[in-house]
Amino acid sequence: MKRLLWLIFAMTLLGSCLLGSTVIHPFNLTAVERDILFGLRLPRVLFSAVIGAMLGLSGSVYQLTLKNPLADSFTTGAASSAALGAVLAIALGIPLPLVPLVALLTGLGGLLLVYRLARQEGFINPVNMILAGIVMNIVASAVISFAKYYFEDSLSSIVFWLMGGFFVVDWGKLLVCLPVFAAAYLLFARRALQLNLLALDEHSAQSLGVNVHRLRSFAFVVATLLVAVAVSHTGIIGFVGLIVPHICRSLFGSDMRHNLFYSSLLGALLLMAADTLARTIIPGGAELPVGIITALLGGGFFLYLLQTRREGFWHG
């Protein structure tokens, strides 16, 4: 299974680099095709893989720390708070290169607010965290709706951004997101055994030497930082952090020593494939926002789960 997964990943990476509005022939590259491949296609494919890995990794950590198989960046309000900043930046006419920065700042602001609301007697309560995330989603959704209504001139740009996608990608964005993902992954991997114990009840985990509240707070903050960085650069791409952890638990079990890696790998694979489909599904060079593709995949996936695994959401 692992070798097959790596083979599929390699084939998807290669196919994503070659397919698009212009099909590239790798053994007979023209100067134009070379510029397209290395200047546009390759950074976009690698960037989509990194964003997918960030969303898959954060979703896996969210579902473990919150003990909720439906937890993801939307549940915790991370995606909506980052989206709020981007929408306001677009509506107010802030230059496009600065929109990701504004989105990142509001995403981090949303993180701090949810973190403060979720704290109870100095510790994070998972139920309070989900409730705080729902409150954040409601407030952000209301402000975004107002912005779409009031700033009619920016409506098309706002809606386009909210759909999520990889429309303006260069090596610089990749070099920003890749170190963030690598640092977060290493931080989680060093604590994989401790994260496994969070699946137990709090008393059992604490009796085994784990500071449950500190570890849960750490995991929540780092996972939300991943989401804020990802959303600030791509818009809202839903369901990746929801689908991927379920597939990983079904294929490789719940051990976080493996789940962290395969959630990242499958997230990268899913988003590369979705972006390739978005670039090629419409003839004539037009592109669909990737968020539409992932929403369709996510809806179909959970319909399948509801029909086949009503009692086994967590363990697959």
PDB file of C-alpha atoms in Angstrom:
ATOM      1  CA  MET A   1       0.000   0.000   0.000  1.00  0.00           C
ATOM      2  CA  LYS A   2       2.780   2.440   0.901  1.00  0.00           C
ATOM      3  CA  ARG A   3       4.697   1.798  -2.330  1.00  0.00           C
ATOM      4  CA  LEU A   4       1.480   2.151  -4.318  1.00  0.00           C
ATOM      5  CA  LEU A   5       0.770   5.466  -2.607  1.00  0.00           C
ATOM      6  CA  TRP A   6       4.227   6.788  -3.445  1.00  0.00           C
ATOM      7  CA  LEU A   7       3.815   5.637  -7.051  1.00  0.00           C
ATOM      8  CA  ILE A   8       0.460   7.433  -7.319  1.00  0.00           C
ATOM      9  CA  PHE A   9       2.002  10.544  -5.771  1.00  0.00           C
ATOM     10  CA  ALA A  10       4.903  10.554  -8.246  1.00  0.00           C
ATOM     11  CA  MET A  11       2.578  10.011 -11.217  1.00  0.00           C
ATOM     12  CA  THR A  12       0.248  12.767 -10.023  1.00  0.00           C
ATOM     13  CA  LEU A  13       3.166  15.167  -9.577  1.00  0.00           C
ATOM     14  CA  LEU A  14       4.441  14.426 -13.073  1.00  0.00           C
ATOM     15  CA  GLY A  15       0.996  14.609 -14.662  1.00  0.00           C
ATOM     16  CA  SER A  16       0.192  17.885 -12.880  1.00  0.00           C
ATOM     17  CA  CYS A  17       3.366  19.458 -14.262  1.00  0.00           C
ATOM     18  CA  LEU A  18       2.645  18.374 -17.829  1.00  0.00           C
ATOM     19  CA  LEU A  19      -1.126  18.841 -18.097  1.00  0.00           C
ATOM     20  CA  GLY A  20      -2.976  22.123 -18.412  1.00  0.00           C
ATOM     21  CA  SER A  21      -4.213  24.543 -21.034  1.00  0.00           C
ATOM     22  CA  THR A  22      -0.871  23.878 -22.739  1.00  0.00           C
ATOM     23  CA  VAL A  23       0.205  20.232 -22.720  1.00  0.00           C
ATOM     24  CA  ILE A  24       3.965  19.994 -22.237  1.00  0.00           C
ATOM     25  CA  HIS A  25       6.000  17.307 -24.015  1.00  0.00           C
ATOM     26  CA  PRO A  26       8.900  16.554 -21.645  1.00  0.00           C
ATOM     27  CA  PHE A  27      11.204  14.980 -24.257  1.00  0.00           C
ATOM     28  CA  ASN A  28      10.911  17.820 -26.741  1.00  0.00           C
ATOM     29  CA  LEU A  29      10.668  21.060 -24.786  1.00  0.00           C
ATOM     30  CA  THR A  30      10.439  24.299 -26.720  1.00  0.00           C
ATOM     31  CA  ALA A  31      11.625  27.555 -25.147  1.00  0.00           C
ATOM     32  CA  VAL A  32       8.035  28.568 -24.440  1.00  0.00           C
ATOM     33  CA  GLU A  33       7.205  25.205 -22.846  1.00  0.00           C
ATOM     34  CA  ARG A  34      10.334  25.433 -20.718  1.00  0.00           C
ATOM     35  CA  ASP A  35       9.266  28.850 -19.432  1.00  0.00           C
ATOM     36  CA  ILE A  36       5.759  27.573 -18.713  1.00  0.00           C
ATOM     37  CA  LEU A  37       7.050  24.482 -16.920  1.00  0.00           C
ATOM     38  CA  PHE A  38       9.644  26.102 -14.669  1.00  0.00           C
ATOM     39  CA  GLY A  39       8.174  29.572 -14.335  1.00  0.00           C
ATOM     40  CA  LEU A  40       4.479  28.754 -13.879  1.00  0.00           C
ATOM     41  CA  ARG A  41       3.532  25.083 -13.772  1.00  0.00           C
ATOM     42  CA  LEU A  42       6.171  23.617 -11.419  1.00  0.00           C
ATOM     43  CA  PRO A  43       5.894  26.274  -8.671  1.00  0.00           C
ATOM     44  CA  ARG A  44       2.095  26.011  -8.817  1.00  0.00           C
ATOM     45  CA  VAL A  45       2.105  22.226  -8.531  1.00  0.00           C
ATOM     46  CA  LEU A  46       4.595  22.243  -5.656  1.00  0.00           C
ATOM     47  CA  PHE A  47       2.694  25.051  -3.954  1.00  0.00           C
ATOM     48  CA  SER A  48      -0.588  23.144  -4.213  1.00  0.00           C
ATOM     49  CA  ALA A  49       1.163  20.103  -2.707  1.00  0.00           C
ATOM     50  CA  VAL A  50       2.490  22.139   0.239  1.00  0.00           C
ATOM     51  CA  ILE A  51      -0.915  23.742   0.888  1.00  0.00           C
ATOM     52  CA  GLY A  52      -2.576  20.326   0.725  1.00  0.00           C
ATOM     53  CA  ALA A  53      -0.024  18.948   3.168  1.00  0.00           C
ATOM     54  CA  MET A  54      -0.644  21.862   5.546  1.00  0.00           C
ATOM     55  CA  LEU A  55      -4.413  21.363   5.468  1.00  0.00           C
ATOM     56  CA  GLY A  56      -4.167  17.582   5.803  1.00  0.00           C
ATOM     57  CA  LEU A  57      -1.752  17.820   8.728  1.00  0.00           C
ATOM     58  CA  SER A  58      -3.818  20.441  10.549  1.00  0.00           C
ATOM     59  CA  GLY A  59      -7.012  18.424  10.048  1.00  0.00           C
ATOM     60  CA  SER A  60      -5.429  15.317  11.526  1.00  0.00           C
ATOM     61  CA  VAL A  61      -4.253  17.237  14.593  1.00  0.00           C
ATOM     62  CA  TYR A  62      -7.600  19.008  15.035  1.00  0.00           C
ATOM     63  CA  GLN A  63      -9.561  15.762  14.965  1.00  0.00           C
ATOM     64  CA  LEU A  64      -7.255  14.162  17.503  1.00  0.00           C
ATOM     65  CA  THR A  65      -6.954  17.035  19.965  1.00  0.00           C
ATOM     66  CA  LEU A  66     -10.661  17.914  19.846  1.00  0.00           C
ATOM     67  CA  LYS A  67     -11.733  14.237  19.771  1.00  0.00           C
ATOM     68  CA  ASN A  68     -14.122  15.191  17.028  1.00  0.00           C
ATOM     69  CA  PRO A  69     -13.988  13.362  13.648  1.00  0.00           C
ATOM     70  CA  LEU A  70     -15.666  16.361  11.988  1.00  0.00           C
ATOM     71  CA  ALA A  71     -13.200  18.956  13.277  1.00  0.00           C
ATOM     72  CA  ASP A  72     -11.237  20.998  10.760  1.00  0.00           C
ATOM     73  CA  SER A  73     -10.217  24.581  10.098  1.00  0.00           C
ATOM     74  CA  PHE A  74     -13.844  25.662   9.751  1.00  0.00           C
ATOM     75  CA  THR A  75     -14.802  24.133  13.097  1.00  0.00           C
ATOM     76  CA  THR A  76     -12.187  26.176  14.901  1.00  0.00           C
ATOM     77  CA  GLY A  77     -12.843  29.429  13.034  1.00  0.00           C
ATOM     78  CA  ALA A  78      -9.310  29.643  11.648  1.00  0.00           C
ATOM     79  CA  ALA A  79     -10.340  29.659   7.994  1.00  0.00           C
ATOM     80  CA  SER A  80     -13.203  32.117   8.428  1.00  0.00           C
ATOM     81  CA  SER A  81     -11.148  34.675  10.350  1.00  0.00           C
ATOM     82  CA  ALA A  82      -8.389  34.617   7.706  1.00  0.00           C
ATOM     83  CA  ALA A  83     -11.022  34.887   4.969  1.00  0.00           C
ATOM     84  CA  LEU A  84     -12.565  37.867   6.742  1.00  0.00           C
ATOM     85  CA  GLY A  85      -9.287  39.775   6.574  1.00  0.00           C
ATOM     86  CA  ALA A  86      -8.813  39.010   2.896  1.00  0.00           C
ATOM     87  CA  VAL A  87     -12.358  40.066   2.028  1.00  0.00           C
ATOM     88  CA  LEU A  88     -12.002  43.374   3.883  1.00  0.00           C
ATOM     89  CA  ALA A  89      -8.635  43.998   2.232  1.00  0.00           C
ATOM     90  CA  ILE A  90     -10.116  43.415  -1.238  1.00  0.00           C
ATOM     91  CA  ALA A  91     -13.188  45.533  -0.455  1.00  0.00           C
ATOM     92  CA  LEU A  92     -11.086  48.439   0.811  1.00  0.00           C
ATOM     93  CA  GLY A  93      -8.846  48.389  -2.236  1.00  0.00           C
ATOM     94  CA  ILE A  94      -5.653  47.260  -0.535  1.00  0.00           C
ATOM     95  CA  PRO A  95      -3.056  46.214  -3.175  1.00  0.00           C
ATOM     96  CA  LEU A  96      -3.358  42.552  -4.129  1.00  0.00           C
ATOM     97  CA  PRO A  97       0.159  41.523  -2.938  1.00  0.00           C
ATOM     98  CA  LEU A  98      -0.767  42.695   0.573  1.00  0.00           C
ATOM     99  CA  VAL A  99      -4.034  40.720   0.780  1.00  0.00           C
ATOM    100  CA  PRO A 100      -2.339  37.497   2.044  1.00  0.00           C
ATOM    101  CA  LEU A 101      -0.572  39.489   4.764  1.00  0.00           C
ATOM    102  CA  VAL A 102      -3.846  41.034   5.967  1.00  0.00           C
ATOM    103  CA  ALA A 103      -5.520  37.609   5.862  1.00  0.00           C
ATOM    104  CA  LEU A 104      -2.689  36.104   7.899  1.00  0.00           C
ATOM    105  CA  LEU A 105      -2.914  38.840  10.524  1.00  0.00           C
ATOM    106  CA  THR A 106      -6.682  38.461  10.943  1.00  0.00           C
ATOM    107  CA  GLY A 107      -6.275  34.678  10.987  1.00  0.00           C
ATOM    108  CA  LEU A 108      -3.810  34.990  13.864  1.00  0.00           C
ATOM    109  CA  GLY A 109      -6.146  37.480  15.537  1.00  0.00           C
ATOM    110  CA  GLY A 110      -8.973  34.976  15.230  1.00  0.00           C
ATOM    111  CA  LEU A 111      -6.693  32.325  16.699  1.00  0.00           C
ATOM    112  CA  LEU A 112      -5.993  34.468  19.764  1.00  0.00           C
ATOM    113  CA  LEU A 113      -9.691  35.285  20.219  1.00  0.00           C
ATOM    114  CA  VAL A 114     -10.815  31.656  19.946  1.00  0.00           C
ATOM    115  CA  TYR A 115      -7.979  30.643  22.249  1.00  0.00           C
ATOM    116  CA  ARG A 116      -9.080  33.145  24.895  1.00  0.00           C
ATOM    117  CA  LEU A 117     -12.738  32.168  24.603  1.00  0.00           C
ATOM    118  CA  ALA A 118     -11.880  28.470  24.853  1.00  0.00           C
ATOM    119  CA  ARG A 119      -9.810  28.855  28.010  1.00  0.00           C
ATOM    120  CA  GLN A 120     -11.499  27.704  31.180  1.00  0.00           C
ATOM    121  CA  GLU A 121      -9.633  28.027  34.467  1.00  0.00           C
ATOM    122  CA  GLY A 122      -6.403  28.471  32.541  1.00  0.00           C
ATOM    123  CA  PHE A 123      -6.872  25.453  30.261  1.00  0.00           C
ATOM    124  CA  ILE A 124      -8.394  24.867  26.835  1.00  0.00           C
ATOM    125  CA  ASN A 125     -11.700  23.035  26.877  1.00  0.00           C
ATOM    126  CA  PRO A 126     -12.402  21.173  23.577  1.00  0.00           C
ATOM    127  CA  VAL A 127     -16.131  21.874  23.757  1.00  0.00           C
ATOM    128  CA  ASN A 128     -15.528  25.575  24.415  1.00  0.00           C
ATOM    129  CA  MET A 129     -13.073  25.614  21.518  1.00  0.00           C
ATOM    130  CA  ILE A 130     -15.643  24.275  19.061  1.00  0.00           C
ATOM    131  CA  LEU A 131     -18.284  26.696  20.359  1.00  0.00           C
ATOM    132  CA  ALA A 132     -15.842  29.595  20.066  1.00  0.00           C
ATOM    133  CA  GLY A 133     -15.025  28.507  16.520  1.00  0.00           C
ATOM    134  CA  ILE A 134     -18.722  28.437  15.630  1.00  0.00           C
ATOM    135  CA  VAL A 135     -19.131  31.948  17.035  1.00  0.00           C
ATOM    136  CA  MET A 136     -16.154  33.101  14.968  1.00  0.00           C
ATOM    137  CA  ASN A 137     -17.631  31.528  11.822  1.00  0.00           C
ATOM    138  CA  ILE A 138     -20.996  33.231  12.374  1.00  0.00           C
ATOM    139  CA  VAL A 139     -19.479  36.666  12.975  1.00  0.00           C
ATOM    140  CA  ALA A 140     -17.035  36.379  10.065  1.00  0.00           C
ATOM    141  CA  SER A 141     -19.789  35.152   7.748  1.00  0.00           C
ATOM    142  CA  ALA A 142     -21.976  38.113   8.690  1.00  0.00           C
ATOM    143  CA  VAL A 143     -19.207  40.654   8.057  1.00  0.00           C
ATOM    144  CA  ILE A 144     -18.283  38.967   4.750  1.00  0.00           C
ATOM    145  CA  SER A 145     -21.933  39.086   3.654  1.00  0.00           C
ATOM    146  CA  PHE A 146     -22.060  42.786   4.524  1.00  0.00           C
ATOM    147  CA  ALA A 147     -18.889  43.422   2.531  1.00  0.00           C
ATOM    148  CA  LYS A 148     -20.324  41.622  -0.500  1.00  0.00           C
ATOM    149  CA  TYR A 149     -23.529  43.667  -0.216  1.00  0.00           C
ATOM    150  CA  TYR A 150     -21.975  47.075   0.442  1.00  0.00           C
ATOM    151  CA  PHE A 151     -18.861  46.956  -1.754  1.00  0.00           C
ATOM    152  CA  GLU A 152     -20.536  46.034  -5.029  1.00  0.00           C
ATOM    153  CA  ASP A 153     -17.528  47.057  -7.122  1.00  0.00           C
ATOM    154  CA  SER A 154     -15.403  44.413  -5.404  1.00  0.00           C
ATOM    155  CA  LEU A 155     -18.069  41.685  -5.345  1.00  0.00           C
ATOM    156  CA  SER A 156     -16.631  39.577  -8.155  1.00  0.00           C
ATOM    157  CA  SER A 157     -13.115  39.695  -6.677  1.00  0.00           C
ATOM    158  CA  ILE A 158     -14.409  38.776  -3.216  1.00  0.00           C
ATOM    159  CA  VAL A 159     -16.467  35.828  -4.452  1.00  0.00           C
ATOM    160  CA  PHE A 160     -13.589  34.636  -6.639  1.00  0.00           C
ATOM    161  CA  TRP A 161     -11.174  34.701  -3.708  1.00  0.00           C
ATOM    162  CA  LEU A 162     -13.599  32.936  -1.361  1.00  0.00           C
ATOM    163  CA  MET A 163     -13.862  30.019  -3.782  1.00  0.00           C
ATOM    164  CA  GLY A 164     -10.175  29.244  -3.231  1.00  0.00           C
ATOM    165  CA  GLY A 165      -7.507  28.525  -5.803  1.00  0.00           C
ATOM    166  CA  PHE A 166      -3.933  28.869  -7.081  1.00  0.00           C
ATOM    167  CA  PHE A 167      -4.277  31.626  -9.633  1.00  0.00           C
ATOM    168  CA  VAL A 168      -1.194  33.747  -8.913  1.00  0.00           C
ATOM    169  CA  VAL A 169       1.649  31.514  -7.720  1.00  0.00           C
ATOM    170  CA  ASP A 170       5.403  32.019  -7.864  1.00  0.00           C
ATOM    171  CA  TRP A 171       8.465  30.573  -6.175  1.00  0.00           C
ATOM    172  CA  GLY A 172       8.278  33.273  -3.485  1.00  0.00           C
ATOM    173  CA  LYS A 173       4.958  32.003  -2.099  1.00  0.00           C
ATOM    174  CA  LEU A 174       6.320  28.471  -2.069  1.00  0.00           C
ATOM    175  CA  LEU A 175       9.390  29.598  -0.124  1.00  0.00           C
ATOM    176  CA  VAL A 176       7.111  31.237   2.460  1.00  0.00           C
ATOM    177  CA  CYS A 177       4.793  28.279   3.036  1.00  0.00           C
ATOM    178  CA  LEU A 178       7.254  25.391   2.805  1.00  0.00           C
ATOM    179  CA  PRO A 179       9.329  26.355   5.906  1.00  0.00           C
ATOM    180  CA  VAL A 180       6.107  26.918   7.893  1.00  0.00           C
ATOM    181  CA  PHE A 181       4.878  23.442   7.013  1.00  0.00           C
ATOM    182  CA  ALA A 182       8.275  21.833   7.679  1.00  0.00           C
ATOM    183  CA  ALA A 183       8.593  23.475  11.101  1.00  0.00           C
ATOM    184  CA  ALA A 184       5.048  22.493  12.120  1.00  0.00           C
ATOM    185  CA  TYR A 185       5.514  18.923  10.926  1.00  0.00           C
ATOM    186  CA  LEU A 186       8.755  18.508  12.890  1.00  0.00           C
ATOM    187  CA  LEU A 187       7.143  19.951  16.019  1.00  0.00           C
ATOM    188  CA  PHE A 188       4.270  17.485  15.787  1.00  0.00           C
ATOM    189  CA  ALA A 189       6.475  14.533  14.835  1.00  0.00           C
ATOM    190  CA  ARG A 190       8.631  15.046  17.942  1.00  0.00           C
ATOM    191  CA  ARG A 191       5.477  14.792  20.043  1.00  0.00           C
ATOM    192  CA  ALA A 192       3.765  11.965  18.145  1.00  0.00           C
ATOM    193  CA  LEU A 193       3.803   9.523  21.065  1.00  0.00           C
ATOM    194  CA  GLN A 194       2.366  12.138  23.392  1.00  0.00           C
ATOM    195  CA  LEU A 195      -0.290  13.031  20.813  1.00  0.00           C
ATOM    196  CA  ASN A 196      -1.321   9.366  20.707  1.00  0.00           C
ATOM    197  CA  LEU A 197      -2.149   9.566  24.406  1.00  0.00           C
ATOM    198  CA  LEU A 198      -4.612  12.400  23.778  1.00  0.00           C
ATOM    199  CA  ALA A 199      -6.932   9.765  22.306  1.00  0.00           C
ATOM    200  CA  LEU A 200      -7.306   8.415  25.854  1.00  0.00           C
ATOM    201  CA  ASP A 201      -9.352  10.106  28.524  1.00  0.00           C
ATOM    202  CA  GLU A 202      -7.584  12.977  30.288  1.00  0.00           C
ATOM    203  CA  HIS A 203      -6.964  11.137  33.564  1.00  0.00           C
ATOM    204  CA  SER A 204      -5.311   8.184  31.805  1.00  0.00           C
ATOM    205  CA  ALA A 205      -3.117  10.459  29.697  1.00  0.00           C
ATOM    206  CA  GLN A 206      -2.064  12.522  32.703  1.00  0.00           C
ATOM    207  CA  SER A 207      -1.270   9.384  34.687  1.00  0.00           C
ATOM    208  CA  LEU A 208       1.136   8.437  31.878  1.00  0.00           C
ATOM    209  CA  GLY A 209       3.008  11.714  32.292  1.00  0.00           C
ATOM    210  CA  VAL A 210       1.382  13.890  29.621  1.00  0.00           C
ATOM    211  CA  ASN A 211       0.448  17.470  30.404  1.00  0.00           C
ATOM    212  CA  VAL A 212      -2.830  17.210  28.498  1.00  0.00           C
ATOM    213  CA  HIS A 213      -3.830  20.863  28.670  1.00  0.00           C
ATOM    214  CA  ARG A 214      -0.432  22.180  27.598  1.00  0.00           C
ATOM    215  CA  LEU A 215      -0.109  19.667  24.744  1.00  0.00           C
ATOM    216  CA  ARG A 216      -3.644  20.329  23.495  1.00  0.00           C
ATOM    217  CA  SER A 217      -3.064  24.087  23.560  1.00  0.00           C
ATOM    218  CA  PHE A 218       0.233  23.697  21.704  1.00  0.00           C
ATOM    219  CA  ALA A 219      -1.304  21.457  19.039  1.00  0.00           C
ATOM    220  CA  PHE A 220      -4.271  23.776  18.548  1.00  0.00           C
ATOM    221  CA  VAL A 221      -2.111  26.874  18.149  1.00  0.00           C
ATOM    222  CA  VAL A 222       0.331  25.295  15.671  1.00  0.00           C
ATOM    223  CA  ALA A 223      -2.444  23.674  13.610  1.00  0.00           C
ATOM    224  CA  THR A 224      -4.343  26.964  13.431  1.00  0.00           C
ATOM    225  CA  LEU A 225      -1.174  28.790  12.377  1.00  0.00           C
ATOM    226  CA  LEU A 226      -0.849  26.311   9.498  1.00  0.00           C
ATOM    227  CA  VAL A 227      -4.424  27.004   8.406  1.00  0.00           C
ATOM    228  CA  ALA A 228      -4.038  30.782   8.687  1.00  0.00           C
ATOM    229  CA  VAL A 229      -0.931  30.750   6.483  1.00  0.00           C
ATOM    230  CA  ALA A 230      -2.567  28.442   3.929  1.00  0.00           C
ATOM    231  CA  VAL A 231      -5.860  30.331   3.706  1.00  0.00           C
ATOM    232  CA  SER A 232      -4.100  33.689   3.510  1.00  0.00           C
ATOM    233  CA  HIS A 233      -2.446  32.600   0.244  1.00  0.00           C
ATOM    234  CA  THR A 234      -5.162  30.515  -1.430  1.00  0.00           C
ATOM    235  CA  GLY A 235      -8.570  31.528  -0.145  1.00  0.00           C
ATOM    236  CA  ILE A 236     -10.915  28.958   1.360  1.00  0.00           C
ATOM    237  CA  ILE A 237     -10.263  25.420   0.143  1.00  0.00           C
ATOM    238  CA  GLY A 238     -12.600  23.241   2.136  1.00  0.00           C
ATOM    239  CA  PHE A 239     -12.813  19.561   3.032  1.00  0.00           C
ATOM    240  CA  VAL A 240      -9.121  18.656   2.573  1.00  0.00           C
ATOM    241  CA  GLY A 241      -8.533  18.748   6.329  1.00  0.00           C
ATOM    242  CA  LEU A 242     -11.758  16.809   6.813  1.00  0.00           C
ATOM    243  CA  ILE A 243     -11.409  14.056   4.209  1.00  0.00           C
ATOM    244  CA  VAL A 244      -7.717  13.214   4.477  1.00  0.00           C
ATOM    245  CA  PRO A 245      -7.549  12.212   8.199  1.00  0.00           C
ATOM    246  CA  HIS A 246     -10.457   9.780   7.696  1.00  0.00           C
ATOM    247  CA  ILE A 247      -8.726   8.107   4.770  1.00  0.00           C
ATOM    248  CA  CYS A 248      -5.440   7.909   6.675  1.00  0.00           C
ATOM    249  CA  ARG A 249      -7.051   6.308   9.719  1.00  0.00           C
ATOM    250  CA  SER A 250      -8.771   3.765   7.466  1.00  0.00           C
ATOM    251  CA  LEU A 251      -5.574   2.856   5.608  1.00  0.00           C
ATOM    252  CA  PHE A 252      -2.823   3.274   8.206  1.00  0.00           C
ATOM    253  CA  GLY A 253      -4.521   3.328  11.620  1.00  0.00           C
ATOM    254  CA  SER A 254      -4.710   6.038  14.269  1.00  0.00           C
ATOM    255  CA  ASP A 255      -1.063   5.995  15.375  1.00  0.00           C
ATOM    256  CA  MET A 256       0.103   9.596  14.991  1.00  0.00           C
ATOM    257  CA  ARG A 257       3.653   8.449  14.228  1.00  0.00           C
ATOM    258  CA  HIS A 258       2.278   7.359  10.849  1.00  0.00           C
ATOM    259  CA  ASN A 259      -0.854   9.482  10.624  1.00  0.00           C
ATOM    260  CA  LEU A 260       1.003  12.800  10.615  1.00  0.00           C
ATOM    261  CA  PHE A 261       3.113  11.787   7.636  1.00  0.00           C
ATOM    262  CA  TYR A 262       0.376  10.176   5.579  1.00  0.00           C
ATOM    263  CA  SER A 263      -2.105  12.959   6.291  1.00  0.00           C
ATOM    264  CA  SER A 264       0.447  15.379   4.857  1.00  0.00           C
ATOM    265  CA  LEU A 265       1.205  13.149   1.872  1.00  0.00           C
ATOM    266  CA  LEU A 266      -2.441  12.443   1.046  1.00  0.00           C
ATOM    267  CA  GLY A 267      -3.351  16.100   1.498  1.00  0.00           C
ATOM    268  CA  ALA A 268      -0.652  17.036  -0.997  1.00  0.00           C
ATOM    269  CA  LEU A 269      -1.816  14.320  -3.403  1.00  0.00           C
ATOM    270  CA  LEU A 270      -5.475  15.342  -3.164  1.00  0.00           C
ATOM    271  CA  LEU A 271      -4.861  19.029  -3.762  1.00  0.00           C
ATOM    272  CA  MET A 272      -2.437  18.426  -6.639  1.00  0.00           C
ATOM    273  CA  ALA A 273      -5.028  16.221  -8.323  1.00  0.00           C
ATOM    274  CA  ALA A 274      -7.841  18.700  -7.653  1.00  0.00           C
ATOM    275  CA  ASP A 275      -5.808  21.592  -9.059  1.00  0.00           C
ATOM    276  CA  THR A 276      -4.928  19.612 -12.176  1.00  0.00           C
ATOM    277  CA  LEU A 277      -8.604  18.795 -12.694  1.00  0.00           C
ATOM    278  CA  ALA A 278      -9.529  22.453 -12.155  1.00  0.00           C
ATOM    279  CA  ARG A 279      -7.031  23.496 -14.850  1.00  0.00           C
ATOM    280  CA  THR A 280      -8.111  20.946 -17.447  1.00  0.00           C
ATOM    281  CA  ILE A 281     -11.836  20.277 -16.980  1.00  0.00           C
ATOM    282  CA  ILE A 282     -12.983  23.339 -18.965  1.00  0.00           C
ATOM    283  CA  PRO A 283     -11.845  23.472 -22.603  1.00  0.00           C
ATOM    284  CA  GLY A 284     -10.193  26.606 -23.917  1.00  0.00           C
ATOM    285  CA  GLY A 285      -7.867  27.395 -21.003  1.00  0.00           C
ATOM    286  CA  ALA A 286     -10.464  28.547 -18.437  1.00  0.00           C
ATOM    287  CA  GLU A 287      -9.971  27.377 -14.836  1.00  0.00           C
ATOM    288  CA  LEU A 288     -12.335  26.381 -12.083  1.00  0.00           C
ATOM    289  CA  PRO A 289     -11.516  27.478  -8.523  1.00  0.00           C
ATOM    290  CA  VAL A 290     -10.029  24.506  -6.696  1.00  0.00           C
ATOM    291  CA  GLY A 291     -12.439  25.040  -3.805  1.00  0.00           C
ATOM    292  CA  ILE A 292     -15.312  23.925  -6.039  1.00  0.00           C
ATOM    293  CA  ILE A 293     -13.555  20.645  -6.846  1.00  0.00           C
ATOM    294  CA  THR A 294     -12.695  19.869  -3.213  1.00  0.00           C
ATOM    295  CA  ALA A 295     -16.245  20.736  -2.077  1.00  0.00           C
ATOM    296  CA  LEU A 296     -17.697  18.278  -4.587  1.00  0.00           C
ATOM    297  CA  LEU A 297     -15.200  15.603  -3.539  1.00  0.00           C
ATOM    298  CA  GLY A 298     -15.878  16.265   0.138  1.00  0.00           C
ATOM    299  CA  GLY A 299     -19.646  16.100  -0.240  1.00  0.00           C
ATOM    300  CA  GLY A 300     -19.448  12.834  -2.158  1.00  0.00           C
ATOM    301  CA  PHE A 301     -16.987  11.350   0.318  1.00  0.00           C
ATOM    302  CA  PHE A 302     -19.135  12.053   3.364  1.00  0.00           C
ATOM    303  CA  LEU A 303     -22.250  10.822   1.605  1.00  0.00           C
ATOM    304  CA  TYR A 304     -20.355   7.567   1.115  1.00  0.00           C
ATOM    305  CA  LEU A 305     -19.366   7.497   4.793  1.00  0.00           C
ATOM    306  CA  LEU A 306     -22.925   8.084   5.916  1.00  0.00           C
ATOM    307  CA  GLN A 307     -24.142   5.209   3.781  1.00  0.00           C
ATOM    308  CA  THR A 308     -21.444   2.690   4.690  1.00  0.00           C
ATOM    309  CA  ARG A 309     -19.897   3.574   8.068  1.00  0.00           C
ATOM    310  CA  ARG A 310     -22.520   5.149  10.254  1.00  0.00           C
ATOM    311  CA  GLU A 311     -20.994   3.647  13.399  1.00  0.00           C
ATOM    312  CA  GLY A 312     -17.318   3.884  12.548  1.00  0.00           C
ATOM    313  CA  PHE A 313     -16.490   7.527  11.888  1.00  0.00           C
ATOM    314  CA  TRP A 314     -13.508   7.694  14.220  1.00  0.00           C
ATOM    315  CA  HIS A 315     -11.806   4.346  13.752  1.00  0.00           C
ATOM    316  CA  GLY A 316     -12.643   3.938  10.064  1.00  0.00           C
TER     317      GLY A 316
END
